[in-house]
Short mmCIF file of C-alpha atoms in Angstrom, two decimals:
data_model
loop_
_atom_site.label_atom_id
_atom_site.label_comp_id
_atom_site.label_asym_id
_atom_site.label_seq_id
_atom_site.Cartn_x
_atom_site.Cartn_y
_atom_site.Cartn_z
CA UNK A 1 19.05 -10.25 7.70
CA UNK A 2 18.64 -9.29 11.35
CA UNK A 3 15.23 -7.77 10.52
CA UNK A 4 14.06 -11.08 9.04
CA UNK A 5 15.32 -13.02 12.10
CA UNK A 6 13.56 -10.56 14.38
CA UNK A 7 10.31 -11.07 12.45
CA UNK A 8 10.69 -14.87 12.62
CA UNK A 9 11.24 -14.79 16.38
CA UNK A 10 8.08 -12.75 16.83
CA UNK A 11 6.16 -14.98 14.45
CA UNK A 12 6.35 -17.81 17.02
CA UNK A 13 4.08 -15.79 19.25
CA UNK A 14 1.94 -14.30 16.53
CA UNK A 15 1.44 -15.16 12.84
CA UNK A 16 2.82 -12.20 10.89
CA UNK A 17 4.51 -9.20 12.44
CA UNK A 18 6.57 -6.29 11.16
CA UNK A 19 8.01 -3.41 13.17
CA UNK A 20 6.98 0.01 11.90
CA UNK A 21 10.66 1.01 11.83
CA UNK A 22 11.24 -1.67 9.17
CA UNK A 23 8.86 0.15 6.81
CA UNK A 24 11.08 3.23 6.89
CA UNK A 25 14.13 4.01 4.70
CA UNK A 26 17.16 2.13 6.02
CA UNK A 27 19.28 5.27 5.69
CA UNK A 28 17.28 6.81 8.56
CA UNK A 29 15.88 9.82 6.70
CA UNK A 30 12.34 9.16 8.08
CA UNK A 31 10.60 8.51 4.73
CA UNK A 32 9.04 5.16 3.75
CA UNK A 33 11.41 2.64 2.17
CA UNK A 34 10.58 0.14 -0.54
CA UNK A 35 11.78 -3.40 -1.37
CA UNK A 36 12.09 -2.35 -5.03
CA UNK A 37 14.61 0.29 -3.89
CA UNK A 38 16.46 -2.22 -1.63
CA UNK A 39 14.89 -0.69 1.48
CA UNK A 40 15.74 2.93 0.60
CA UNK A 41 13.23 5.73 -0.01
CA UNK A 42 12.99 7.25 -3.50
CA UNK A 43 15.36 10.12 -2.67
CA UNK A 44 18.11 7.99 -1.05
CA UNK A 45 17.76 5.30 -3.73
CA UNK A 46 18.40 7.84 -6.49
CA UNK A 47 21.52 9.01 -4.65
CA UNK A 48 22.75 5.40 -4.39
CA UNK A 49 21.80 4.75 -8.02
CA UNK A 50 23.79 7.80 -9.18
CA UNK A 51 26.80 6.67 -7.14
CA UNK A 52 26.61 3.16 -8.62
CA UNK A 53 26.23 4.55 -12.14
CA UNK A 54 29.21 6.90 -11.74
CA UNK A 55 31.26 4.01 -10.36
CA UNK A 56 30.27 1.86 -13.35
CA UNK A 57 31.27 4.63 -15.80
CA UNK A 58 34.61 5.01 -14.00
CA UNK A 59 35.23 1.25 -14.11
CA UNK A 60 34.41 1.19 -17.85
CA UNK A 61 36.92 3.99 -18.47
CA UNK A 62 39.61 2.21 -16.46
CA UNK A 63 38.91 -1.06 -18.29
CA UNK A 64 39.13 0.68 -21.67
CA UNK A 65 42.43 2.35 -20.72
CA UNK A 66 43.90 -0.93 -19.43
CA UNK A 67 42.88 -2.78 -22.59
CA UNK A 68 44.36 0.03 -24.70
CA UNK A 69 47.69 -0.39 -22.89
CA UNK A 70 47.56 -4.16 -23.34
CA UNK A 71 46.80 -3.69 -27.03
CA UNK A 72 49.77 -1.36 -27.45
CA UNK A 73 52.08 -3.78 -25.63
CA UNK A 74 50.78 -6.68 -27.73
CA UNK A 75 51.34 -4.65 -30.92
CA UNK A 76 54.87 -3.79 -29.89
CA UNK A 77 55.83 -7.39 -28.99
CA UNK A 78 54.11 -9.18 -31.84
CA UNK A 79 53.81 -8.77 -35.59
CA UNK A 80 50.36 -10.38 -35.65
CA UNK A 81 48.56 -7.11 -35.02
CA UNK A 82 45.20 -8.37 -36.22
CA UNK A 83 45.26 -11.31 -33.79
CA UNK A 84 46.15 -9.12 -30.81
CA UNK A 85 43.40 -6.60 -31.61
CA UNK A 86 40.75 -9.28 -31.93
CA UNK A 87 41.94 -10.87 -28.67
CA UNK A 88 41.77 -7.65 -26.66
CA UNK A 89 38.46 -6.67 -28.21
CA UNK A 90 37.00 -10.08 -27.31
CA UNK A 91 38.23 -9.55 -23.71
CA UNK A 92 36.47 -6.19 -23.57
CA UNK A 93 33.27 -7.67 -24.99
CA UNK A 94 33.42 -10.57 -22.52
CA UNK A 95 33.85 -8.20 -19.58
CA UNK A 96 30.97 -5.98 -20.69
CA UNK A 97 28.74 -9.00 -21.30
CA UNK A 98 29.42 -10.29 -17.77
CA UNK A 99 28.56 -6.89 -16.28
CA UNK A 100 25.28 -6.73 -18.15
CA UNK A 101 23.97 -10.19 -17.22
CA UNK A 102 21.63 -8.45 -14.76
CA UNK A 103 19.85 -6.77 -17.65
CA UNK A 104 17.25 -8.90 -19.39
CA UNK A 105 17.96 -9.51 -23.06
CA UNK A 106 15.46 -8.18 -25.55
CA UNK A 107 13.05 -10.42 -27.44
CA UNK A 108 15.06 -9.99 -30.65
CA UNK A 109 18.00 -11.99 -29.26
CA UNK A 110 15.85 -15.12 -28.94
CA UNK A 111 15.59 -15.45 -32.71
CA UNK A 112 18.16 -16.18 -35.40
CA UNK A 113 18.75 -13.76 -38.28
CA UNK A 114 16.84 -15.94 -40.75
CA UNK A 115 13.70 -16.27 -38.65
CA UNK A 116 13.83 -12.81 -37.06
CA UNK A 117 11.52 -11.07 -39.52
CA UNK A 118 8.86 -13.77 -39.28
CA UNK A 119 9.15 -13.98 -35.50
CA UNK A 120 8.91 -10.20 -35.15
CA UNK A 121 5.72 -10.22 -37.19
CA UNK A 122 4.29 -12.97 -34.95
CA UNK A 123 5.15 -10.97 -31.82
CA UNK A 124 3.50 -7.85 -33.23
CA UNK A 125 0.39 -9.83 -34.10
CA UNK A 126 0.29 -11.41 -30.65
CA UNK A 127 0.90 -8.09 -28.92
CA UNK A 128 -1.39 -5.98 -31.09
CA UNK A 129 -4.46 -5.05 -29.05
CA UNK A 130 -7.92 -5.42 -30.53
CA UNK A 131 -9.25 -2.32 -32.38
CA UNK A 132 -11.86 -1.70 -29.68
CA UNK A 133 -9.18 -1.65 -26.91
CA UNK A 134 -6.98 0.68 -28.99
CA UNK A 135 -9.96 2.95 -29.67
CA UNK A 136 -10.92 2.98 -26.00
CA UNK A 137 -7.32 3.88 -25.02
CA UNK A 138 -7.18 6.74 -27.54
CA UNK A 139 -10.56 8.06 -26.32
CA UNK A 140 -9.26 8.06 -22.75
CA UNK A 141 -6.03 9.79 -23.84
CA UNK A 142 -8.03 12.51 -25.65
CA UNK A 143 -10.28 13.00 -22.63
CA UNK A 144 -7.29 13.33 -20.25
CA UNK A 145 -5.56 15.76 -22.66
CA UNK A 146 -8.66 17.99 -22.77
CA UNK A 147 -9.00 17.91 -18.97
CA UNK A 148 -5.31 18.80 -18.59
CA UNK A 149 -5.58 21.78 -20.96
CA UNK A 150 -8.66 23.03 -19.08
CA UNK A 151 -6.83 22.63 -15.78
CA UNK A 152 -3.63 24.51 -16.77
CA UNK A 153 -5.70 27.43 -18.07
CA UNK A 154 -6.53 28.19 -14.42
CA UNK A 155 -2.77 28.59 -13.74
CA UNK A 156 -2.31 31.18 -16.53
CA UNK A 157 1.44 31.78 -17.28
CA UNK A 158 2.76 28.98 -15.01
CA UNK A 159 0.19 26.71 -16.70
CA UNK A 160 1.52 27.54 -20.18
CA UNK A 161 5.04 26.76 -18.94
CA UNK A 162 3.91 23.41 -17.46
CA UNK A 163 2.19 22.45 -20.73
CA UNK A 164 5.32 23.32 -22.74
CA UNK A 165 7.50 21.25 -20.37
CA UNK A 166 5.12 18.26 -20.60
CA UNK A 167 5.06 18.33 -24.40
CA UNK A 168 8.87 18.56 -24.44
CA UNK A 169 9.13 15.61 -22.02
CA UNK A 170 6.75 13.42 -24.07
CA UNK A 171 8.68 14.26 -27.23
CA UNK A 172 11.98 13.36 -25.51
CA UNK A 173 10.55 10.08 -24.17
CA UNK A 174 9.37 9.07 -27.65
CA UNK A 175 13.06 9.07 -28.70
CA UNK A 176 14.13 7.09 -25.61
CA UNK A 177 12.08 3.92 -26.13
CA UNK A 178 15.30 1.90 -26.55
CA UNK A 179 16.60 2.88 -23.10
CA UNK A 180 16.20 0.48 -20.17
CA UNK A 181 13.06 0.95 -18.06
CA UNK A 182 15.25 2.10 -15.13
CA UNK A 183 16.67 4.92 -17.26
CA UNK A 184 13.19 5.89 -18.47
CA UNK A 185 12.04 5.90 -14.84
CA UNK A 186 15.00 8.13 -13.96
CA UNK A 187 13.94 10.58 -16.71
CA UNK A 188 10.38 10.69 -15.34
CA UNK A 189 11.56 11.22 -11.75
CA UNK A 190 13.88 14.04 -12.87
CA UNK A 191 11.00 15.60 -14.79
CA UNK A 192 8.70 15.56 -11.73
CA UNK A 193 11.43 17.15 -9.62
CA UNK A 194 12.21 19.85 -12.21
CA UNK A 195 8.55 20.83 -12.75
CA UNK A 196 7.89 21.02 -8.98
CA UNK A 197 11.03 23.14 -8.43
CA UNK A 198 10.13 25.39 -11.38
CA UNK A 199 6.64 26.05 -9.99
CA UNK A 200 7.95 26.80 -6.50
CA UNK A 201 11.06 28.89 -7.29
CA UNK A 202 10.34 30.54 -10.64
CA UNK A 203 6.57 31.02 -10.43
CA UNK A 204 6.19 31.18 -6.62
CA UNK A 205 3.13 28.88 -6.68
CA UNK A 206 1.87 27.92 -3.15
CA UNK A 207 2.69 24.31 -2.02
CA UNK A 208 -0.94 23.04 -2.12
CA UNK A 209 -1.35 24.31 -5.71
CA UNK A 210 2.00 22.74 -6.68
CA UNK A 211 0.80 19.37 -5.34
CA UNK A 212 -2.46 19.63 -7.29
CA UNK A 213 -0.57 20.61 -10.45
CA UNK A 214 1.86 17.68 -10.05
CA UNK A 215 -1.07 15.25 -9.74
CA UNK A 216 -2.49 16.56 -13.01
CA UNK A 217 0.94 16.44 -14.71
CA UNK A 218 1.37 12.79 -13.63
CA UNK A 219 -2.11 11.94 -14.88
CA UNK A 220 -1.46 13.57 -18.28
CA UNK A 221 2.00 12.19 -19.04
CA UNK A 222 1.44 8.67 -17.63
CA UNK A 223 -1.87 8.16 -19.48
CA UNK A 224 0.08 8.83 -22.68
CA UNK A 225 3.14 6.79 -21.64
CA UNK A 226 1.27 3.82 -20.10
CA UNK A 227 1.37 1.39 -23.04
CA UNK A 228 5.12 1.89 -23.50
CA UNK A 229 6.27 1.63 -19.87
CA UNK A 230 3.82 -0.76 -18.14
CA UNK A 231 5.28 -4.30 -18.05
CA UNK A 232 7.69 -3.70 -20.98
CA UNK A 233 9.15 -6.68 -22.88
CA UNK A 234 12.71 -5.76 -21.88
CA UNK A 235 12.03 -6.57 -18.19
CA UNK A 236 11.15 -9.75 -16.32
CA UNK A 237 7.98 -8.14 -14.84
CA UNK A 238 5.71 -10.64 -16.59
CA UNK A 239 7.81 -13.57 -15.35
CA UNK A 240 7.54 -12.23 -11.77
CA UNK A 241 3.76 -11.78 -12.19
CA UNK A 242 3.37 -15.43 -13.16
CA UNK A 243 5.62 -16.58 -10.30
CA UNK A 244 3.59 -14.62 -7.70
CA UNK A 245 0.29 -15.79 -9.22
CA UNK A 246 1.47 -19.41 -9.09
CA UNK A 247 2.67 -18.97 -5.48
CA UNK A 248 -0.70 -17.49 -4.39
CA UNK A 249 -2.56 -20.36 -6.08
CA UNK A 250 -0.36 -22.86 -4.22
CA UNK A 251 -1.33 -21.14 -0.92
CA UNK A 252 -5.11 -21.33 -1.56
CA UNK A 253 -5.54 -23.48 1.56
CA UNK A 254 -4.30 -20.80 4.02
CA UNK A 255 -7.03 -19.86 6.52
CA UNK A 256 -7.48 -16.57 8.45
CA UNK A 257 -6.73 -18.45 11.70
CA UNK A 258 -3.28 -19.52 10.43
CA UNK A 259 -2.39 -15.88 9.72
CA UNK A 260 -3.93 -14.70 13.04
CA UNK A 261 -6.30 -12.46 11.05
CA UNK A 262 -8.69 -10.67 13.45
CA UNK A 263 -11.61 -10.66 10.97
CA UNK A 264 -14.82 -12.66 11.32
CA UNK A 265 -16.47 -13.11 7.92
CA UNK A 266 -19.52 -14.60 9.65
CA UNK A 267 -20.55 -11.00 10.45
CA UNK A 268 -22.37 -9.82 7.26
CA UNK A 269 -20.99 -6.27 7.47
CA UNK A 270 -17.42 -7.59 7.80
CA UNK A 271 -17.94 -10.01 4.90
CA UNK A 272 -19.05 -7.05 2.73
CA UNK A 273 -15.90 -5.12 3.71
CA UNK A 274 -13.70 -8.09 2.75
CA UNK A 275 -15.40 -8.35 -0.67
CA UNK A 276 -14.94 -4.59 -1.23
CA UNK A 277 -11.25 -4.80 -0.24
CA UNK A 278 -10.67 -7.67 -2.71
CA UNK A 279 -12.53 -5.75 -5.45
CA UNK A 280 -10.37 -2.65 -4.86
CA UNK A 281 -7.06 -4.53 -5.03
CA UNK A 282 -8.17 -6.29 -8.25
CA UNK A 283 -9.40 -2.99 -9.74
CA UNK A 284 -5.88 -1.54 -9.39
CA UNK A 285 -4.86 -3.28 -12.65
CA UNK A 286 -7.53 -1.44 -14.66
CA UNK A 287 -6.11 2.02 -13.84
CA UNK A 288 -3.48 3.72 -16.01
CA UNK A 289 -2.22 6.50 -13.73
CA UNK A 290 0.10 5.51 -10.83
CA UNK A 291 -1.84 7.77 -8.43
CA UNK A 292 -5.12 6.03 -9.36
CA UNK A 293 -3.52 2.65 -8.71
CA UNK A 294 -2.36 3.93 -5.32
CA UNK A 295 -5.90 5.15 -4.57
CA UNK A 296 -7.16 1.57 -5.08
CA UNK A 297 -4.59 0.27 -2.55
CA UNK A 298 -5.63 2.96 -0.06
CA UNK A 299 -9.36 2.17 -0.47
CA UNK A 300 -8.64 -1.54 -0.01
CA UNK A 301 -6.62 -0.80 3.16
CA UNK A 302 -9.38 1.35 4.65
CA UNK A 303 -11.93 -1.43 4.11
CA UNK A 304 -9.53 -3.79 5.92
CA UNK A 305 -9.23 -1.40 8.89
CA UNK A 306 -13.04 -1.11 9.06
CA UNK A 307 -13.47 -4.92 8.93
CA UNK A 308 -11.03 -5.33 11.84
CA UNK A 309 -12.67 -2.50 13.81
CA UNK A 310 -16.15 -4.04 13.48
CA UNK A 311 -14.87 -7.54 14.41
CA UNK A 312 -12.82 -6.43 17.44
CA UNK A 313 -15.07 -3.50 18.38
CA UNK A 314 -11.94 -1.35 18.73
CA UNK A 315 -9.53 0.42 16.33
CA UNK A 316 -7.13 -1.85 14.41
CA UNK A 317 -3.38 -1.85 15.06
CA UNK A 318 -0.55 -2.25 12.53
CA UNK A 319 -0.06 -5.85 13.78
CA UNK A 320 -3.67 -6.60 12.82
CA UNK A 321 -3.47 -4.82 9.46
CA UNK A 322 -0.53 -6.57 7.74
CA UNK A 323 -1.76 -10.19 8.24
CA UNK A 324 -5.23 -9.16 7.02
CA UNK A 325 -3.73 -7.48 3.93
CA UNK A 326 -1.79 -10.70 3.21
CA UNK A 327 -5.05 -12.66 3.54
CA UNK A 328 -6.86 -10.27 1.14
CA UNK A 329 -4.04 -10.59 -1.44
CA UNK A 330 -4.12 -14.41 -1.12
CA UNK A 331 -7.89 -14.47 -1.48
CA UNK A 332 -8.03 -11.97 -4.38
CA UNK A 333 -4.85 -13.02 -6.29
CA UNK A 334 -4.75 -9.61 -8.07
CA UNK A 335 -3.73 -9.71 -11.75
CA UNK A 336 -0.23 -8.50 -12.74
CA UNK A 337 0.55 -7.68 -9.11
CA UNK A 338 4.33 -7.28 -9.49
CA UNK A 339 3.94 -5.26 -12.72
CA UNK A 340 1.62 -2.84 -10.95
CA UNK A 341 3.97 -2.47 -7.98
CA UNK A 342 6.95 -1.90 -10.29
CA UNK A 343 4.99 0.61 -12.42
CA UNK A 344 3.99 2.63 -9.32
CA UNK A 345 7.56 2.50 -7.99
CA UNK A 346 9.07 3.67 -11.27
CA UNK A 347 6.62 6.31 -12.44
CA UNK A 348 4.63 7.65 -9.48
CA UNK A 349 5.41 11.15 -8.21
CA UNK A 350 8.06 10.17 -5.58
CA UNK A 351 6.77 12.51 -2.86
CA UNK A 352 3.52 10.51 -2.76
CA UNK A 353 5.37 7.25 -1.99
CA UNK A 354 7.71 8.71 0.60
CA UNK A 355 5.09 10.14 3.00
CA UNK A 356 1.36 10.14 3.77
CA UNK A 357 -1.22 7.38 3.91
CA UNK A 358 -0.73 6.37 0.26
CA UNK A 359 2.97 5.79 0.91
CA UNK A 360 2.25 3.84 4.12
CA UNK A 361 -0.30 1.51 2.52
CA UNK A 362 1.86 0.97 -0.58
CA UNK A 363 4.87 0.03 1.58
CA UNK A 364 2.68 -2.44 3.48
CA UNK A 365 1.50 -3.99 0.20
CA UNK A 366 5.14 -4.46 -0.88
CA UNK A 367 5.83 -6.11 2.51
CA UNK A 368 2.74 -8.34 2.11
CA UNK A 369 3.95 -9.59 -1.30
CA UNK A 370 7.45 -10.20 0.12
CA UNK A 371 5.90 -12.22 2.99
CA UNK A 372 3.77 -14.28 0.58
CA UNK A 373 6.91 -15.19 -1.38
CA UNK A 374 8.57 -16.39 1.85
CA UNK A 375 5.59 -17.79 3.83
CA UNK A 376 6.72 -20.90 5.69
CA UNK A 377 5.42 -23.35 8.28
CA UNK A 378 6.62 -21.25 11.24
CA UNK A 379 4.92 -18.04 10.13
CA UNK A 380 1.63 -19.98 9.73
CA UNK A 381 2.04 -21.73 13.12
CA UNK A 382 2.16 -25.16 11.40
CA UNK A 383 4.50 -28.14 11.55
CA UNK A 384 6.80 -28.55 8.54
CA UNK A 385 5.09 -31.87 7.67
CA UNK A 386 1.62 -30.30 7.57
CA UNK A 387 2.90 -27.33 5.55
CA UNK A 388 4.53 -29.62 2.97
CA UNK A 389 1.37 -31.77 2.69
CA UNK A 390 -0.83 -28.69 2.18
CA UNK A 391 1.56 -27.21 -0.41
CA UNK A 392 1.69 -30.45 -2.44
CA UNK A 393 -2.10 -30.81 -2.28
CA UNK A 394 -2.00 -34.20 -0.48
CA UNK A 395 -4.46 -32.89 2.07
CA UNK A 396 -6.11 -29.64 3.21
CA UNK A 397 -6.95 -28.11 6.60
CA UNK A 398 -10.67 -28.80 6.04
CA UNK A 399 -10.07 -32.50 5.40
CA UNK A 400 -8.08 -32.85 8.61
CA UNK A 401 -11.20 -32.28 10.70
CA UNK A 402 -12.58 -35.68 9.64
CA UNK A 403 -9.28 -37.55 10.22
CA UNK A 404 -10.58 -38.94 13.54
CA UNK A 405 -13.17 -41.01 11.65
CA UNK A 406 -12.29 -44.30 9.95
CA UNK A 407 -12.46 -44.22 6.13
CA UNK A 408 -15.54 -46.48 5.90
CA UNK A 409 -17.78 -44.25 8.09
CA UNK A 410 -20.61 -42.79 6.04
CA UNK A 411 -21.11 -39.04 5.62
CA UNK A 412 -24.37 -39.05 7.63
CA UNK A 413 -22.66 -40.42 10.74
CA UNK A 414 -19.88 -37.80 10.45
CA UNK A 415 -22.50 -35.05 10.15
CA UNK A 416 -24.44 -36.45 13.12
CA UNK A 417 -21.30 -36.52 15.28
CA UNK A 418 -20.52 -32.94 14.33
CA UNK A 419 -24.13 -31.93 15.18
CA UNK A 420 -23.93 -33.68 18.58
CA UNK A 421 -20.64 -31.95 19.31
CA UNK A 422 -22.19 -28.62 18.34
CA UNK A 423 -25.25 -29.30 20.55
CA UNK A 424 -23.06 -30.13 23.56
CA UNK A 425 -21.18 -26.87 23.04
CA UNK A 426 -24.49 -24.96 22.79
CA UNK A 427 -25.71 -26.71 25.97
CA UNK A 428 -22.59 -25.62 27.86
CA UNK A 429 -23.07 -22.05 26.64
CA UNK A 430 -26.75 -22.14 27.67
CA UNK A 431 -25.90 -23.34 31.19
CA UNK A 432 -23.24 -20.67 31.48
CA UNK A 433 -25.75 -17.97 30.40
CA UNK A 434 -28.39 -19.22 32.91
CA UNK A 435 -25.88 -19.22 35.82
CA UNK A 436 -24.68 -15.73 34.84
CA UNK A 437 -28.31 -14.53 34.65
CA UNK A 438 -29.04 -15.91 38.17
CA UNK A 439 -25.92 -14.23 39.51
CA UNK A 440 -26.97 -10.94 37.90
CA UNK A 441 -30.48 -11.25 39.43
CA UNK A 442 -28.98 -11.84 42.90
CA UNK A 443 -26.61 -8.88 42.46
CA UNK A 444 -29.55 -6.61 41.51
CA UNK A 445 -31.62 -7.70 44.57
CA UNK A 446 -28.60 -7.23 46.89
CA UNK A 447 -27.91 -3.82 45.40
CA UNK A 448 -31.57 -2.69 45.83
CA UNK A 449 -31.64 -3.91 49.46
CA UNK A 450 -28.34 -2.21 50.17
CA UNK A 451 -29.49 1.14 48.79
CA UNK A 452 -32.80 0.94 50.76
CA UNK A 453 -30.93 0.24 54.00
CA UNK A 454 -28.49 3.12 53.39
CA UNK A 455 -31.42 5.57 52.84
CA UNK A 456 -33.19 4.37 56.02
CA UNK A 457 -29.99 4.78 58.07
CA UNK A 458 -29.49 8.34 56.81
CA UNK A 459 -33.15 9.31 57.54
CA UNK A 460 -32.86 7.84 61.06
CA UNK A 461 -29.62 9.69 61.71
CA UNK A 462 -30.80 13.01 60.26
CA UNK A 463 -34.62 13.18 60.79
CA UNK A 464 -36.58 15.59 58.65
CA UNK A 465 -38.19 18.57 60.51
CA UNK A 466 -40.89 20.27 58.45
CA UNK A 467 -41.41 23.87 59.70
CA UNK A 468 -44.63 25.88 59.04
CA UNK A 469 -44.52 28.36 56.21
CA UNK A 470 -43.51 31.88 57.40
CA UNK A 471 -45.50 34.98 56.36
CA UNK A 472 -44.16 36.38 53.12
CA UNK A 473 -42.65 39.87 53.40
CA UNK A 474 -44.21 42.61 51.30
CA UNK A 475 -42.02 43.78 48.50
CA UNK A 476 -40.28 47.12 49.10
CA UNK A 477 -41.46 48.51 45.79
CA UNK A 478 -45.00 47.18 46.16
CA UNK A 479 -47.82 49.34 44.89
CA UNK A 480 -49.87 48.62 48.06
CA UNK A 481 -49.53 52.15 49.52
CA UNK A 482 -52.01 51.59 52.44
CA UNK A 483 -49.64 49.38 54.44
CA UNK A 484 -46.63 51.53 53.57
CA UNK A 485 -45.53 53.36 56.76
CA UNK A 486 -42.60 55.09 55.11
CA UNK A 487 -42.38 58.93 55.19
CA UNK A 488 -42.99 60.82 51.95
CA UNK A 489 -40.00 61.24 49.67
CA UNK A 490 -37.85 64.37 50.02
CA UNK A 491 -38.59 67.16 47.58
CA UNK A 492 -35.65 68.82 45.77
CA UNK A 493 -34.84 72.30 47.09
CA UNK A 494 -33.15 75.10 45.15
CA UNK A 495 -29.96 76.22 46.90
CA UNK A 496 -29.66 79.99 46.56
CA UNK A 497 -26.02 80.17 47.68
#
């Protein structure tokens, strides 16, 4: 795409770069876009999705009508009715199968009828969580349910309505387990929209209280839905997770310098920030609520901004942030990264992803993962030969430093040469510091002499004349009556007019 070419052109000058406009919805509505939504925001993507779905339904109807006509013609022209019916039906099935190749087949289709029962049992045994994990999950669900009930009590009648809607939604979802994850996501998004609209229009709840209520609704329903909709078997989420994990492992040799990361881990405070950022991005997998997962991404991003600020001694820019986020993801290799991104995309309250800092940081994380999947020699400022050697593990950037030595040179000599090189660099720095110090000393002396001369010139030009102190005047309202030569005050007279 033109956006990708633009990024590659800029990458010649600087490691990783993305224009802020490329983070926004490609329909131009001003909200943040998302690779999972093909560059659209949640709102525009749903519009496109509805259009595509309506088109698909229309095409299915047209196909069915056409096949019906063909079947009637075949019946009229031939006596072998059974053969014609089976032929047209097989055509219909073939067409539908071709259209659905995008959808991942369920686990059941991998097994024959004879071995299905045994295989199903094996899958259940493999998938069944340990009793302690199951108990922990149910304890958390109970706790969240109690918190939700306590929360909605503060909303009185609107709260009762919310609770009723949530229970109805959970009941409906329990009967929709066989639907595709996209359709389940659509149900959840519709539910969020309906509840928010209901609170605003029917109950006239203020916007800030609606937002708070929606956060609690998301927490309640997604804690209960988590085990059914996070990385479901019917998707290729797990396959993508493994692919990204393998890719990140293959890029273990990438250094901050290659990515133009403006972070110096030699500074203890910065090193602490980097560790905290990695911890936050890894911790995302342990959360069950989409909003909590987003909070981990936001915390990680803020640690990155602080690390850059301390290193550069100035606020970080977007061009500094994205390469550093890529570096953190490469260094942390977060578990089930794609599953977490997909889960947030599908089941987070859409308004949170479309605007605000959570939406901005999440969009950047999606961009970072997309860059990692496509990282090449040019974006790392390397030759293709070096990139290929690093990727295959033939050599590493650290080993290249000692390439100037012959293979039979002992380690001690290599270390000594490095030490001598370091000493010569330190000597140069020391000489530079001494010369700068002498220059500073001379500047200070010249400045002092200059100021002294200026003062002397001014004093000579405008000499000071010190006059004797004049006699102080007595105050008008002084109590010293002896020296007061004023006449006595006038007495009031009665006017007899």
